[in-house]
Amino acid sequence: MWQARLVCLASIVAICSSFEPRRPTTQTPIANCDASPNCDYDACVLPECKCSGDLPTLEREKRPQIVYLTYDDAFTAIAEKNFYSPIYTNESTRLTNPDGRTIRATHFLTASYTDYVLVNKYWREFGHEVASHSISHRTDLDYWRGINADGWEAEASGMKKMISSMARIPKEDIKGFRAPFLQMGGDEMYTALSKDFLYDCSWTSRDFGYQHLDDGLYPYTMDYASIQDCEIEPCPQCSYENFWVQPMLDLEDNWFDSNPLHPDWGQPCSMLDGCIFIDEQTPEAVTEMLQRNFNKTYEGSRAPFGLYMHAAWFFGEQTWHYDGYYNFLKWVTENYNDVWFVTISEGLDYFQHFSSSTNDDLLDMTDGSSPFDPSKRIEDRKQYACEGLEPCRYMFNHPPDVNQDEERYMHICDKTVEGRSQRCPREYPWLENPCGGNTPC
């Protein structure tokens, strides 16, 4: 115990300062756009526009509680077998929504080590969402802070092209993006994203999460100024018509007694990977922490509740992470008939086109018209069947990402979205050549 406290002592000053009132920290707009005005509630109407901070008109008790499960980085066979399958595909252990259909997740993908055949399977057979998380996922935060709109387009839209080409998924189905390390890129980033994506899910919030989860911020569009706090600078200030933000609301972890001003508070964490468990590292501790945060949301505004993470949080000897996570999901699905685990695109579809529908209305939509019913999408996706090629092998060397020859394998689909046969790309797909020479791209 005391060792852990000692290791963390150096950060106490920064921790305590994090509880001071937060100030606006968005950067100055780039030269070719003006700062967006305050929202015009008469002009900003659904489905195209939603004011930041606007609440649903439904009474809280009639609102469906949306929960997002997301996973960042590579989609690998080991993660699928050990962690995803028990939740989503195994007939004896999979979990279901109130309509009896299996719960679904959103996967933010990077290029290295992703198994595109498995990506296609989860998207096509099980209705999961696939989104972009950049090609390179460089660890240099200054790179993400500093690249211009062209750089963001190469990373975000380049990964979209790669997913479409290698996993046989139509580009129009790849709608979302999340920045590596949640490092915002200001208006340069949003200039690029707004041209090719429906939404961003990178923007974290402490003021509408953490101790304020009961007053959580709902998704909104960037037509007008955002009221969201900027935890990770720079954040955008300009207007982006019909472009959605799904806020990432901070959770409260189990690092109690870390702040002398509020000893009964845990610390804020945007991703589950960053949530700390000091005293008790057990499945029960994870489940309790998730239940505590969920209850704040469910008993409060019922804004979408997100469990955002990397599958790496499940790996290694720390099986208590996964066990506690699974037990929480099981507890929710067995005890609530108004909580829906859906993809981010499905959640946004609800707010765009079904925001007046109560939870009872959704349960009555048995004809496939519900935004949370994936059956029609899954039926349509059957045409994009994928037989995997023999794994493609490359020797990859691309400074600064890889500074010496490194053996890489890639498992891709045998056909393009258009139905033409394809082979392994001549080159390993990367920033300058996201499809490795395969066409179309």
PDB file of C-alpha atoms in Angstrom, residues 29 82 117 129 138 186 226 252-253 262 279 297 359 377 390 437:
ATOM      1  CA  PRO A  29      -9.287  29.400 -35.127  1.00  0.00           C
ATOM      2  CA  ASN A  82     -10.604 -14.629 -25.671  1.00  0.00           C
ATOM      3  CA  VAL A 117     -11.187 -10.869 -42.280  1.00  0.00           C
ATOM      4  CA  GLU A 129     -19.452  -0.723 -36.330  1.00  0.00           C
ATOM      5  CA  ARG A 138       2.395   7.542 -33.779  1.00  0.00           C
ATOM      6  CA  GLY A 186      -8.183  21.677 -33.226  1.00  0.00           C
ATOM      7  CA  SER A 226     -19.718  24.077 -28.344  1.00  0.00           C
ATOM      8  CA  GLU A 252     -14.486   8.222 -11.713  1.00  0.00           C
ATOM      9  CA  ASP A 253     -11.996   5.485 -10.860  1.00  0.00           C
ATOM     10  CA  HIS A 262     -11.788  15.473  -1.706  1.00  0.00           C
ATOM     11  CA  ASP A 279      -6.650  -0.954  -2.794  1.00  0.00           C
ATOM     12  CA  THR A 297     -25.818   8.531 -15.577  1.00  0.00           C
ATOM     13  CA  ASN A 359     -38.175   3.244 -24.689  1.00  0.00           C
ATOM     14  CA  ARG A 377     -28.340  -3.943 -41.996  1.00  0.00           C
ATOM     15  CA  GLU A 390      -3.424 -16.535 -47.399  1.00  0.00           C
ATOM     16  CA  GLY A 437      -1.367  -0.414 -54.827  1.00  0.00           C
TER      17      GLY A 437
END
